Amino acid sequence: MRLAETEAHSETGPDTATIETLRLLEDRIRWLSTWTIHNANNIREKRDGLKVGGHQASCASMTTLMAALYFHVLRPEDRVAVKPHASPVFHAVEYLFGKQSLDQLKNFRALGGAQSYPSRTKDKDDVDFSTGSVGLGVAITAFSSLVQDYLTSHDWLDKDRQGRMISLLGDAELDEGNIYEALIEAHKHRIRNTWWIVDYNRQSLDAITNDRMFRRFDDVFRTMGWEVVTLKYGKRQQEAFKHKGGDALRDWIDSCPNELYAALTYKGGEAWRAQLISDIGEVPGIKPLLSEYDDDQLSDLMTELGGHCLETLLEAFSSVDSDKPHFFIAYTIKGKGLPFAGHKDNHAGLLNTKQVEAMRDQLGIAPGDEWKPFSGLNGDQAKGLENYLRAVPFNQPANRRPLADKIDLPEKDVFPKPGSAKDSTQAAFGKILNDLAKGDSDLASRIVTTSPDVTVSTNLGGWVNQRGLYNRDEKADLFKEEKIESAQKWIMTSSGQHLELGIAENNLFLMLGALGMSHHLFGERLLPIGTVYDPFISRGLDALNYAVYQDARFMLVATPAGVTLGPEGGAHQSIGTPLIGMGQPGLTYFEPTYVDELSAIMRWSFDHMQADEGGSVYLRLTTRPLVQPDRVFSPELEQDVLKGAYWHVPPGPGAEIAIVYTGAIAPEAIAAHEQLLEDVPGAGLLAVPSADVLHRDWTRSRRSPWTGEGGTTSHVDKLLSQLSPQAGLVTVVDGAPSTLSWLGGVKGQRTIPLGIETFGQSGDLIDLYDTYRINPSAILDACASLYVR
Ligand SMILES: Cc1ncc(C[n+]2csc(CCOP(=O)(O)OP(=O)(O)O)c2C)c(N)n1
Ligand SMILES: [Mg+2]
């Protein structure tokens, strides 16, 4: 194992009594996490023959770190993302604080019980950030610290409500590229109050990690302006190094390959001794030094690395005296204190019953008392721990889930609704925000926009001109000062309302996730809007899922979309995104055609983003300018738009056919419908601004007799009932045809779905719609084929 040389130290260490108490608490959480996993796998009844799983080694690797933090260092305003596989340790900590129930622990990984990985939305105790998809829980803390700064700059957050945003991560998580994308963005925004603490056990899931990464992480983080603190040796090791031969021992540790260190850890004291004697036994002082330790003590000495030494950890954490971001590399042993410590296959390894019982006996816990928080301790010790836990700073009454007020929305009649005769939904989106920016509504003050280098090309320019860019560092618009003409006035201030990101879509979703949790984390509501090109949603898909899973609330505006971007097309065409919108729980997908629809949907979205049972919204927009309908946007029409569909041209009684369209392809559907009417009077034309809302309402209605969700007939059922039961449908969307093909299942009406199934070339709309067969003649061909049985 090669180790870095920087050590953290301070003049005043914690007192011995505190260390002793913390040691006992660490034993508790190591035991409880081991037992929770054991119970779930070996004691609780199994009904399906599936492995339950759990990660005892990953937990044991981090118990010292978590004991030091939760039982000493943390303050209630601090927010922590815990490495996914240490979830049982977190729940054990909460259990000792009295914030987690025994029932939850007993039901670890069972429905309604403590979750496999910490979950803000599903766990019942106080999880700050969900984790699970490694890397994302790390980066979200940096973005949350940026949100904290944003709120502070806007005078919404007092200093005493500011905390540190902390990630406890595994070393293999450092392979996730999203961490480095976040690091770059964090550097640009000069983030602070962020600690990333690596459980540096040099094991991943499959293997021992590569020696070549030694010292690389330190370099990377230092280069990016972080304070790097390497916690490499425990105190006992540091004591040993002071003796004759100590330097050689230290050098040996430094140069030992990761794999050998892990193997010797697993084999134990005798193996350590043999290896050390063989490698450096001739160095003066080594043999006498080693002879001072029996085999067990030698094993302890060699494995009590910085991350397992409370004194070392507490000194390091308490010596932080700036808000500079800190990167702690805490050397640990995976499975420390468990029989498979250091074994390369221990990631998903489970102790067998004999081993668990041996651990229990060693702690003096009587059979049957396994769940008792202080079992195995004498009365004084138990009392001492209880008193200590009551006084722990992190356990003090504090409102860690503050309730944020709702932001009032402008009345419907004053909500912006641009009135051009011809407009695209993207341009109209920009105008709506521009109009809001000019006003002084509460809504406008709480909107915060963000975009990964596509601010201008997604029409956010007007908004940014008025509301400015946000950065803690003020910066004038140099082009303006130099009197150079430009439509974009990019003034950067601490009161700005647009967060400009570099081209990393993953960061966009992490940013939206952090902004969208502001009301929960900081008690201040923000209404985040992020813009992106529709195809690049896929680039950040896991982070999008992650944000939504945490119940972050935001508006995602994706534009341009489909093949309708025309000559710009090819690689920038998006096909499957409607299905992403439909398939993602917690995200409601709309694809309006007209500006009046868009305006109503945006107003609804700001409400939905704040509703208790609400969620996030995805608007799939276009750059294609469309002639706007000359119509009264009645409350009934608005209702239908928000329910997902309306009859653009209602069908005649018992009509035999309808054309159904979504989004920018409307002119082709309309043209085809006009021709169809010549042969089939009464044919209907159905507009579907949200296949997602429509589909969810339909499936809810179908299952409601069994789930009691309210048994009203679905909106789509009512609409399609206006057609003959034998009617046929031709659906068309600039996207995957399956977005609308399900409509055939509602009433059993024969359906021909049109859409994009291959892609990848530029062209004008005439050629592209022809090539991909979504033009009027293709729609009419499909209508004709409905009559061929
Ligand atoms: C994005 C993602 N890919 C893969 C996994 C599966 N996985 C879970 S843990 C793990 C290795 C973790 O190693 P490390 O971060 O070092 O944690 P340790 O258990 O060693 O503390 C992997 C690959 C995951 N959870 N998330
Ligand atoms: Mg690891």
Short mmCIF file of C-alpha atoms in Angstrom, two decimals, residues 237-684:
data_model
loop_
_atom_site.label_atom_id
_atom_site.label_comp_id
_atom_site.label_asym_id
_atom_site.label_seq_id
_atom_site.Cartn_x
_atom_site.Cartn_y
_atom_site.Cartn_z
CA GLN A 237 1.00 3.38 14.01
CA GLN A 238 2.36 6.86 14.49
CA GLU A 239 3.59 5.81 17.94
CA ALA A 240 5.27 2.73 16.48
CA PHE A 241 7.02 4.84 13.83
CA LYS A 242 8.77 6.75 16.61
CA HIS A 243 10.65 3.63 17.73
CA LYS A 244 13.85 2.31 16.25
CA GLY A 245 12.96 0.64 12.95
CA GLY A 246 9.77 2.72 12.80
CA ASP A 247 10.85 4.56 9.67
CA ALA A 248 11.39 1.27 7.87
CA LEU A 249 7.97 0.07 8.96
CA ARG A 250 6.44 3.24 7.66
CA ASP A 251 8.28 2.98 4.36
CA TRP A 252 7.19 -0.62 4.03
CA ILE A 253 3.56 0.39 4.51
CA ASP A 254 3.99 3.17 1.99
CA SER A 255 5.33 0.90 -0.70
CA CYS A 256 3.17 -2.17 -0.07
CA PRO A 257 0.89 -2.87 -3.06
CA ASN A 258 -2.82 -2.62 -2.33
CA GLU A 259 -3.40 -6.31 -3.04
CA LEU A 260 -0.74 -7.53 -0.64
CA TYR A 261 -1.96 -5.23 2.12
CA ALA A 262 -5.48 -6.57 1.67
CA ALA A 263 -4.34 -10.20 1.59
CA LEU A 264 -2.25 -9.82 4.77
CA THR A 265 -5.16 -8.09 6.47
CA TYR A 266 -7.29 -11.12 5.74
CA LYS A 267 -4.63 -13.62 6.83
CA GLY A 268 -3.89 -11.88 10.15
CA GLY A 269 -1.03 -11.30 12.60
CA GLU A 270 1.11 -14.33 11.84
CA ALA A 271 1.16 -13.48 8.13
CA TRP A 272 1.94 -9.82 8.81
CA ARG A 273 4.88 -10.85 10.95
CA ALA A 274 6.26 -13.33 8.43
CA GLN A 275 6.02 -10.81 5.60
CA LEU A 276 7.56 -7.97 7.57
CA ILE A 277 10.42 -10.14 8.82
CA SER A 278 11.04 -11.39 5.32
CA ASP A 279 11.00 -7.90 3.77
CA ILE A 280 12.61 -5.67 6.40
CA GLY A 281 13.60 -8.03 9.23
CA GLU A 282 17.25 -7.13 8.84
CA VAL A 283 16.67 -3.43 9.44
CA PRO A 284 17.94 -2.56 12.93
CA GLY A 285 15.10 -2.25 15.41
CA ILE A 286 12.43 -4.02 13.38
CA LYS A 287 12.57 -7.38 15.11
CA PRO A 288 12.43 -5.89 18.64
CA LEU A 289 9.67 -3.54 17.51
CA LEU A 290 7.55 -6.37 16.13
CA SER A 291 8.19 -8.52 19.18
CA GLU A 292 6.36 -5.95 21.29
CA TYR A 293 3.11 -7.05 19.64
CA ASP A 294 1.50 -10.47 19.81
CA ASP A 295 -0.18 -11.63 16.59
CA ASP A 296 -3.54 -10.07 17.35
CA GLN A 297 -1.95 -6.80 18.41
CA LEU A 298 0.19 -6.74 15.29
CA SER A 299 -2.87 -7.28 13.16
CA ASP A 300 -4.59 -4.41 14.96
CA LEU A 301 -1.56 -2.20 14.53
CA MET A 302 -1.32 -2.79 10.82
CA THR A 303 -5.02 -2.25 10.20
CA GLU A 304 -5.64 0.70 12.46
CA LEU A 305 -5.29 3.16 9.62
CA GLY A 306 -6.31 6.80 9.81
CA GLY A 307 -9.92 6.07 8.95
CA HIS A 308 -10.21 3.70 11.87
CA CYS A 309 -8.57 5.97 14.42
CA LEU A 310 -11.04 8.21 16.22
CA GLU A 311 -8.34 10.54 17.49
CA THR A 312 -6.97 11.06 13.99
CA LEU A 313 -10.41 11.65 12.51
CA LEU A 314 -11.59 14.03 15.21
CA GLU A 315 -8.42 16.05 15.05
CA ALA A 316 -8.71 16.31 11.29
CA PHE A 317 -12.32 17.37 11.29
CA SER A 318 -11.99 19.80 14.16
CA SER A 319 -8.93 21.45 12.67
CA VAL A 320 -10.89 22.67 9.66
CA ASP A 321 -11.05 26.40 10.12
CA SER A 322 -12.13 27.67 6.73
CA ASP A 323 -15.07 27.25 4.43
CA LYS A 324 -12.77 26.00 1.67
CA PRO A 325 -13.96 22.68 0.19
CA HIS A 326 -12.20 19.78 1.87
CA PHE A 327 -11.31 16.40 0.43
CA PHE A 328 -10.44 13.88 3.13
CA ILE A 329 -8.83 10.62 2.14
CA ALA A 330 -9.39 8.35 5.12
CA TYR A 331 -7.50 5.08 4.73
CA THR A 332 -9.62 2.16 5.89
CA ILE A 333 -9.95 -1.60 5.76
CA LYS A 334 -13.01 -3.04 4.06
CA GLY A 335 -14.69 -5.28 6.60
CA LYS A 336 -12.61 -3.96 9.51
CA GLY A 337 -13.36 -5.97 12.65
CA LEU A 338 -15.16 -8.69 10.70
CA PRO A 339 -13.71 -12.12 9.83
CA PHE A 340 -13.46 -11.35 6.10
CA ALA A 341 -11.65 -8.02 6.51
CA GLY A 342 -9.46 -7.36 3.49
CA HIS A 343 -10.68 -10.35 1.46
CA LYS A 344 -11.06 -9.24 -2.12
CA ASP A 345 -14.44 -10.98 -2.46
CA ASN A 346 -15.98 -9.44 0.63
CA HIS A 347 -18.10 -6.74 -1.05
CA ALA A 348 -21.34 -8.69 -0.88
CA GLY A 349 -20.01 -11.24 1.61
CA LEU A 350 -22.14 -12.11 4.60
CA LEU A 351 -21.00 -13.45 7.95
CA ASN A 352 -22.38 -16.90 8.64
CA THR A 353 -24.46 -17.52 11.74
CA LYS A 354 -21.49 -18.86 13.71
CA GLN A 355 -19.44 -15.78 12.92
CA VAL A 356 -22.26 -13.43 13.88
CA GLU A 357 -22.78 -15.27 17.14
CA ALA A 358 -19.07 -15.04 17.87
CA MET A 359 -19.20 -11.29 17.28
CA ARG A 360 -22.24 -11.01 19.53
CA ASP A 361 -20.54 -13.02 22.30
CA GLN A 362 -17.42 -10.92 22.02
CA LEU A 363 -19.51 -7.82 22.69
CA GLY A 364 -21.15 -9.57 25.66
CA ILE A 365 -24.58 -9.36 24.07
CA ALA A 366 -26.91 -12.08 25.35
CA PRO A 367 -28.89 -14.11 22.81
CA GLY A 368 -32.25 -12.36 22.41
CA ASP A 369 -30.82 -8.95 23.29
CA GLU A 370 -29.35 -8.32 19.84
CA TRP A 371 -31.51 -5.31 19.07
CA LYS A 372 -31.20 -3.65 22.48
CA PRO A 373 -29.23 -0.46 21.90
CA PHE A 374 -26.92 -0.92 24.90
CA SER A 375 -26.94 -4.66 25.44
CA GLY A 376 -23.70 -6.14 26.70
CA LEU A 377 -22.73 -2.95 28.52
CA ASN A 378 -22.78 -2.49 32.24
CA GLY A 379 -25.26 -0.09 33.81
CA ASP A 380 -22.86 2.82 34.07
CA GLN A 381 -21.69 2.44 30.49
CA ALA A 382 -25.26 2.27 29.21
CA LYS A 383 -26.28 5.32 31.25
CA GLY A 384 -23.17 7.15 30.07
CA LEU A 385 -23.97 6.44 26.44
CA GLU A 386 -27.58 7.48 26.84
CA ASN A 387 -26.56 10.79 28.39
CA TYR A 388 -23.90 11.35 25.78
CA LEU A 389 -26.30 10.69 22.90
CA ARG A 390 -28.79 13.11 24.40
CA ALA A 391 -26.16 15.86 24.34
CA VAL A 392 -24.70 15.13 20.90
CA PRO A 393 -24.92 18.34 18.83
CA PHE A 394 -26.41 16.61 15.80
CA ASN A 395 -29.15 15.14 18.00
CA GLN A 396 -30.33 18.47 19.34
CA PRO A 397 -33.87 19.53 18.55
CA ALA A 398 -33.65 21.38 15.30
CA ASN A 399 -36.00 21.69 12.44
CA ARG A 400 -34.14 19.65 9.86
CA ARG A 401 -37.21 19.54 7.61
CA PRO A 402 -38.30 23.16 7.52
CA LEU A 403 -41.53 23.96 5.73
CA ALA A 404 -41.25 26.47 2.95
CA ASP A 405 -44.09 28.80 2.06
CA LYS A 406 -45.78 28.43 -1.28
CA ILE A 407 -45.09 31.10 -3.85
CA ASP A 408 -48.23 32.82 -5.12
CA LEU A 409 -48.76 32.67 -8.85
CA PRO A 410 -50.04 35.52 -11.02
CA GLU A 411 -53.75 35.16 -11.83
CA LYS A 412 -54.49 33.34 -15.04
CA ASP A 413 -55.57 36.46 -16.90
CA VAL A 414 -52.27 38.22 -16.22
CA PHE A 415 -49.99 35.24 -16.74
CA PRO A 416 -47.95 35.95 -19.90
CA LYS A 417 -49.44 34.58 -23.12
CA PRO A 418 -47.51 35.89 -26.13
CA GLY A 419 -49.85 36.73 -28.99
CA SER A 420 -47.92 36.47 -32.27
CA ALA A 421 -49.81 35.09 -35.25
CA LYS A 422 -46.96 32.66 -35.86
CA ASP A 423 -44.65 31.39 -33.17
CA SER A 424 -42.73 28.35 -32.02
CA THR A 425 -43.18 26.95 -28.54
CA GLN A 426 -39.49 27.57 -27.85
CA ALA A 427 -39.71 31.23 -28.79
CA ALA A 428 -42.91 31.59 -26.79
CA PHE A 429 -41.25 30.00 -23.77
CA GLY A 430 -38.54 32.67 -23.98
CA LYS A 431 -41.14 35.41 -24.28
CA ILE A 432 -43.10 34.13 -21.29
CA LEU A 433 -39.99 34.19 -19.14
CA ASN A 434 -39.01 37.57 -20.53
CA ASP A 435 -42.44 38.93 -19.59
CA LEU A 436 -42.21 37.46 -16.13
CA ALA A 437 -38.73 38.94 -15.74
CA LYS A 438 -40.05 42.42 -16.50
CA GLY A 439 -42.65 42.18 -13.73
CA ASP A 440 -42.14 42.08 -10.00
CA SER A 441 -44.14 39.00 -9.09
CA ASP A 442 -43.08 36.69 -6.27
CA LEU A 443 -42.97 34.00 -8.89
CA ALA A 444 -40.36 35.86 -10.93
CA SER A 445 -38.19 36.42 -7.88
CA ARG A 446 -38.17 32.71 -7.01
CA ILE A 447 -37.52 31.40 -10.51
CA VAL A 448 -33.93 30.41 -11.02
CA THR A 449 -32.84 29.29 -14.45
CA THR A 450 -29.90 27.17 -15.45
CA SER A 451 -28.53 25.73 -18.65
CA PRO A 452 -25.45 23.79 -19.79
CA ASP A 453 -24.12 26.32 -22.32
CA VAL A 454 -27.38 26.48 -24.31
CA THR A 455 -28.91 29.49 -22.59
CA VAL A 456 -29.03 31.60 -25.72
CA SER A 457 -30.02 28.84 -28.12
CA THR A 458 -32.93 27.77 -25.91
CA ASN A 459 -34.28 31.33 -25.77
CA LEU A 460 -33.38 32.16 -22.20
CA GLY A 461 -31.45 35.22 -23.36
CA GLY A 462 -34.21 37.73 -22.63
CA TRP A 463 -34.67 36.45 -19.11
CA VAL A 464 -30.94 36.57 -18.45
CA ASN A 465 -30.66 40.08 -19.84
CA GLN A 466 -33.16 41.24 -17.26
CA ARG A 467 -32.36 39.10 -14.26
CA GLY A 468 -28.60 38.62 -14.68
CA LEU A 469 -26.26 35.75 -14.08
CA TYR A 470 -25.63 34.52 -10.58
CA ASN A 471 -22.15 34.27 -9.18
CA ARG A 472 -20.70 35.19 -5.80
CA ASP A 473 -18.14 37.16 -7.78
CA GLU A 474 -19.58 40.23 -9.43
CA LYS A 475 -18.51 40.77 -13.03
CA ALA A 476 -19.56 43.49 -15.43
CA ASP A 477 -20.49 42.82 -19.05
CA LEU A 478 -17.24 43.79 -20.72
CA PHE A 479 -18.70 43.81 -24.21
CA LYS A 480 -21.29 46.32 -23.03
CA GLU A 481 -18.65 48.49 -21.38
CA GLU A 482 -16.63 48.39 -24.57
CA LYS A 483 -19.78 49.48 -26.38
CA ILE A 484 -19.83 46.44 -28.61
CA GLU A 485 -23.31 45.65 -29.89
CA SER A 486 -24.74 42.40 -28.54
CA ALA A 487 -28.22 41.12 -27.84
CA GLN A 488 -26.93 39.37 -24.73
CA LYS A 489 -26.17 41.41 -21.64
CA TRP A 490 -24.33 39.05 -19.34
CA ILE A 491 -23.95 40.90 -16.09
CA MET A 492 -22.86 38.65 -13.28
CA THR A 493 -23.96 39.53 -9.77
CA SER A 494 -24.70 37.83 -6.49
CA SER A 495 -28.34 38.71 -6.99
CA GLY A 496 -28.54 37.23 -10.50
CA GLN A 497 -31.05 34.52 -11.23
CA HIS A 498 -29.43 32.42 -13.90
CA LEU A 499 -26.81 29.79 -13.16
CA GLU A 500 -24.73 29.28 -16.26
CA LEU A 501 -23.23 25.79 -16.43
CA GLY A 502 -20.58 24.35 -18.69
CA ILE A 503 -21.59 21.73 -21.28
CA ALA A 504 -22.23 18.84 -18.96
CA GLU A 505 -25.86 17.80 -19.00
CA ASN A 506 -25.32 15.56 -16.02
CA ASN A 507 -24.50 18.68 -14.04
CA LEU A 508 -27.71 20.30 -15.25
CA PHE A 509 -29.76 17.57 -13.65
CA LEU A 510 -27.73 17.58 -10.46
CA MET A 511 -28.12 21.36 -10.33
CA LEU A 512 -31.87 21.06 -10.89
CA GLY A 513 -31.97 18.33 -8.26
CA ALA A 514 -30.24 20.49 -5.68
CA LEU A 515 -32.26 23.61 -6.55
CA GLY A 516 -35.44 21.57 -6.53
CA MET A 517 -34.83 20.37 -2.98
CA SER A 518 -34.17 23.83 -1.60
CA HIS A 519 -37.53 23.98 0.14
CA HIS A 520 -36.74 20.76 2.00
CA LEU A 521 -33.08 21.31 2.72
CA PHE A 522 -33.13 25.02 3.48
CA GLY A 523 -36.78 25.90 4.02
CA GLU A 524 -36.75 28.33 1.08
CA ARG A 525 -38.61 27.58 -2.08
CA LEU A 526 -37.05 28.04 -5.49
CA LEU A 527 -38.73 27.38 -8.81
CA PRO A 528 -35.91 26.04 -10.99
CA ILE A 529 -36.10 25.91 -14.76
CA GLY A 530 -33.42 24.12 -16.74
CA THR A 531 -33.05 24.20 -20.49
CA VAL A 532 -31.30 21.64 -22.65
CA TYR A 533 -31.43 20.29 -26.20
CA ASP A 534 -33.92 17.44 -26.13
CA PRO A 535 -31.52 14.73 -27.40
CA PHE A 536 -29.07 15.49 -24.62
CA ILE A 537 -31.51 14.56 -21.90
CA SER A 538 -30.12 11.08 -22.42
CA ARG A 539 -26.68 12.33 -21.43
CA GLY A 540 -27.88 13.13 -17.95
CA LEU A 541 -30.57 10.52 -17.62
CA ASP A 542 -29.35 8.85 -14.44
CA ALA A 543 -28.95 12.22 -12.76
CA LEU A 544 -32.46 13.16 -13.92
CA ASN A 545 -33.82 9.97 -12.43
CA TYR A 546 -31.81 10.64 -9.29
CA ALA A 547 -33.21 14.15 -8.93
CA VAL A 548 -36.77 13.02 -9.43
CA TYR A 549 -36.36 10.07 -7.04
CA GLN A 550 -35.42 12.57 -4.36
CA ASP A 551 -38.63 14.47 -5.10
CA ALA A 552 -36.76 17.52 -6.34
CA ARG A 553 -39.13 19.94 -8.06
CA PHE A 554 -38.13 21.63 -11.32
CA MET A 555 -39.17 22.43 -14.86
CA LEU A 556 -37.11 20.86 -17.59
CA VAL A 557 -37.47 22.60 -20.92
CA ALA A 558 -36.01 20.53 -23.74
CA THR A 559 -35.75 22.11 -27.12
CA PRO A 560 -35.44 21.64 -30.04
CA ALA A 561 -36.82 18.14 -30.28
CA GLY A 562 -37.41 15.37 -32.76
CA VAL A 563 -36.46 15.59 -36.41
CA THR A 564 -38.30 18.90 -36.61
CA LEU A 565 -35.11 20.80 -36.00
CA GLY A 566 -34.59 20.10 -39.68
CA PRO A 567 -31.28 21.08 -41.24
CA GLU A 568 -29.60 21.15 -37.84
CA GLY A 569 -30.66 17.51 -37.46
CA GLY A 570 -28.76 14.31 -37.71
CA ALA A 571 -27.02 13.67 -34.45
CA HIS A 572 -29.22 16.24 -32.71
CA GLN A 573 -32.49 14.47 -33.41
CA SER A 574 -34.33 13.06 -30.42
CA ILE A 575 -36.66 10.12 -30.83
CA GLY A 576 -37.20 8.29 -27.55
CA THR A 577 -37.54 11.27 -25.24
CA PRO A 578 -41.37 11.22 -25.11
CA LEU A 579 -41.04 7.70 -23.76
CA ILE A 580 -38.55 8.93 -21.18
CA GLY A 581 -41.10 11.54 -20.15
CA MET A 582 -43.85 8.96 -19.95
CA GLY A 583 -41.76 6.33 -18.22
CA GLN A 584 -40.25 8.50 -15.52
CA PRO A 585 -42.35 8.60 -12.35
CA GLY A 586 -42.51 12.04 -10.76
CA LEU A 587 -41.93 13.83 -14.07
CA THR A 588 -44.88 15.00 -16.14
CA TYR A 589 -44.23 15.32 -19.85
CA PHE A 590 -46.02 17.87 -22.03
CA GLU A 591 -45.51 18.58 -25.69
CA PRO A 592 -47.78 21.49 -26.55
CA THR A 593 -48.36 22.65 -30.10
CA TYR A 594 -49.62 26.18 -29.54
CA VAL A 595 -48.60 29.09 -27.38
CA ASP A 596 -51.90 29.31 -25.47
CA GLU A 597 -51.40 25.68 -24.44
CA LEU A 598 -47.81 26.34 -23.42
CA SER A 599 -48.79 29.32 -21.28
CA ALA A 600 -51.45 27.33 -19.42
CA ILE A 601 -49.10 24.39 -18.98
CA MET A 602 -46.34 26.60 -17.56
CA ARG A 603 -48.65 28.21 -15.05
CA TRP A 604 -49.95 24.80 -14.03
CA SER A 605 -46.36 23.58 -13.74
CA PHE A 606 -45.38 26.26 -11.23
CA ASP A 607 -48.28 25.11 -9.11
CA HIS A 608 -47.52 21.43 -9.57
CA MET A 609 -43.89 22.02 -8.60
CA GLN A 610 -45.12 23.29 -5.24
CA ALA A 611 -47.95 20.87 -4.53
CA ASP A 612 -47.51 18.30 -1.75
CA GLU A 613 -48.32 15.49 -4.15
CA GLY A 614 -46.84 17.35 -7.13
CA GLY A 615 -43.63 16.74 -9.02
CA SER A 616 -41.40 17.96 -11.79
CA VAL A 617 -42.36 18.81 -15.35
CA TYR A 618 -40.74 18.17 -18.72
CA LEU A 619 -41.72 20.40 -21.63
CA ARG A 620 -40.67 19.10 -25.05
CA LEU A 621 -40.61 22.16 -27.28
CA THR A 622 -39.75 23.04 -30.85
CA THR A 623 -38.16 25.77 -32.94
CA ARG A 624 -40.72 25.29 -35.71
CA PRO A 625 -42.85 28.43 -36.04
CA LEU A 626 -46.52 27.48 -36.35
CA VAL A 627 -49.52 29.59 -37.33
CA GLN A 628 -51.45 30.04 -34.11
CA PRO A 629 -55.13 29.12 -34.02
CA ASP A 630 -57.62 31.90 -33.88
CA ARG A 631 -59.56 30.60 -30.90
CA VAL A 632 -60.88 31.45 -27.51
CA PHE A 633 -58.83 29.59 -24.94
CA SER A 634 -61.80 28.74 -22.77
CA PRO A 635 -61.54 27.30 -19.25
CA GLU A 636 -62.90 24.02 -20.70
CA LEU A 637 -60.17 23.92 -23.34
CA GLU A 638 -57.57 24.71 -20.70
CA GLN A 639 -58.84 21.85 -18.57
CA ASP A 640 -58.62 19.47 -21.50
CA VAL A 641 -55.11 20.58 -22.38
CA LEU A 642 -54.02 19.96 -18.79
CA LYS A 643 -55.74 16.58 -18.84
CA GLY A 644 -53.62 15.73 -21.88
CA ALA A 645 -55.96 15.89 -24.91
CA TYR A 646 -58.75 17.78 -26.65
CA TRP A 647 -60.68 17.51 -29.87
CA HIS A 648 -59.05 19.95 -32.24
CA VAL A 649 -61.90 19.03 -34.58
CA PRO A 650 -64.57 17.04 -32.79
CA PRO A 651 -65.77 13.92 -34.56
CA GLY A 652 -69.24 13.63 -36.02
CA PRO A 653 -71.62 11.20 -34.31
CA GLY A 654 -70.33 7.64 -34.55
CA ALA A 655 -67.30 8.76 -36.58
CA GLU A 656 -65.27 5.94 -38.11
CA ILE A 657 -61.85 7.53 -37.99
CA ALA A 658 -59.70 10.07 -36.16
CA ILE A 659 -56.24 11.46 -36.63
CA VAL A 660 -54.35 12.00 -33.41
CA TYR A 661 -51.26 14.23 -33.14
CA THR A 662 -48.78 15.52 -30.61
CA GLY A 663 -46.62 18.64 -30.85
CA ALA A 664 -45.01 20.27 -33.84
CA ILE A 665 -46.35 17.86 -36.41
CA ALA A 666 -49.80 19.47 -36.08
CA PRO A 667 -49.80 21.18 -39.53
CA GLU A 668 -49.29 17.81 -41.24
CA ALA A 669 -52.06 16.23 -39.18
CA ILE A 670 -54.36 19.15 -39.92
CA ALA A 671 -53.63 19.03 -43.65
CA ALA A 672 -54.27 15.29 -43.76
CA HIS A 673 -57.45 15.72 -41.74
CA GLU A 674 -58.79 18.38 -44.10
CA GLN A 675 -58.32 16.05 -47.03
CA LEU A 676 -59.78 13.14 -45.12
CA LEU A 677 -62.94 15.09 -44.43
CA GLU A 678 -63.62 15.13 -48.15
CA ASP A 679 -64.03 11.35 -48.11
CA VAL A 680 -64.99 10.74 -44.51
CA PRO A 681 -67.19 13.51 -43.18
CA GLY A 682 -67.16 13.53 -39.40
CA ALA A 683 -63.56 12.31 -39.03
CA GLY A 684 -62.08 13.70 -35.82
#
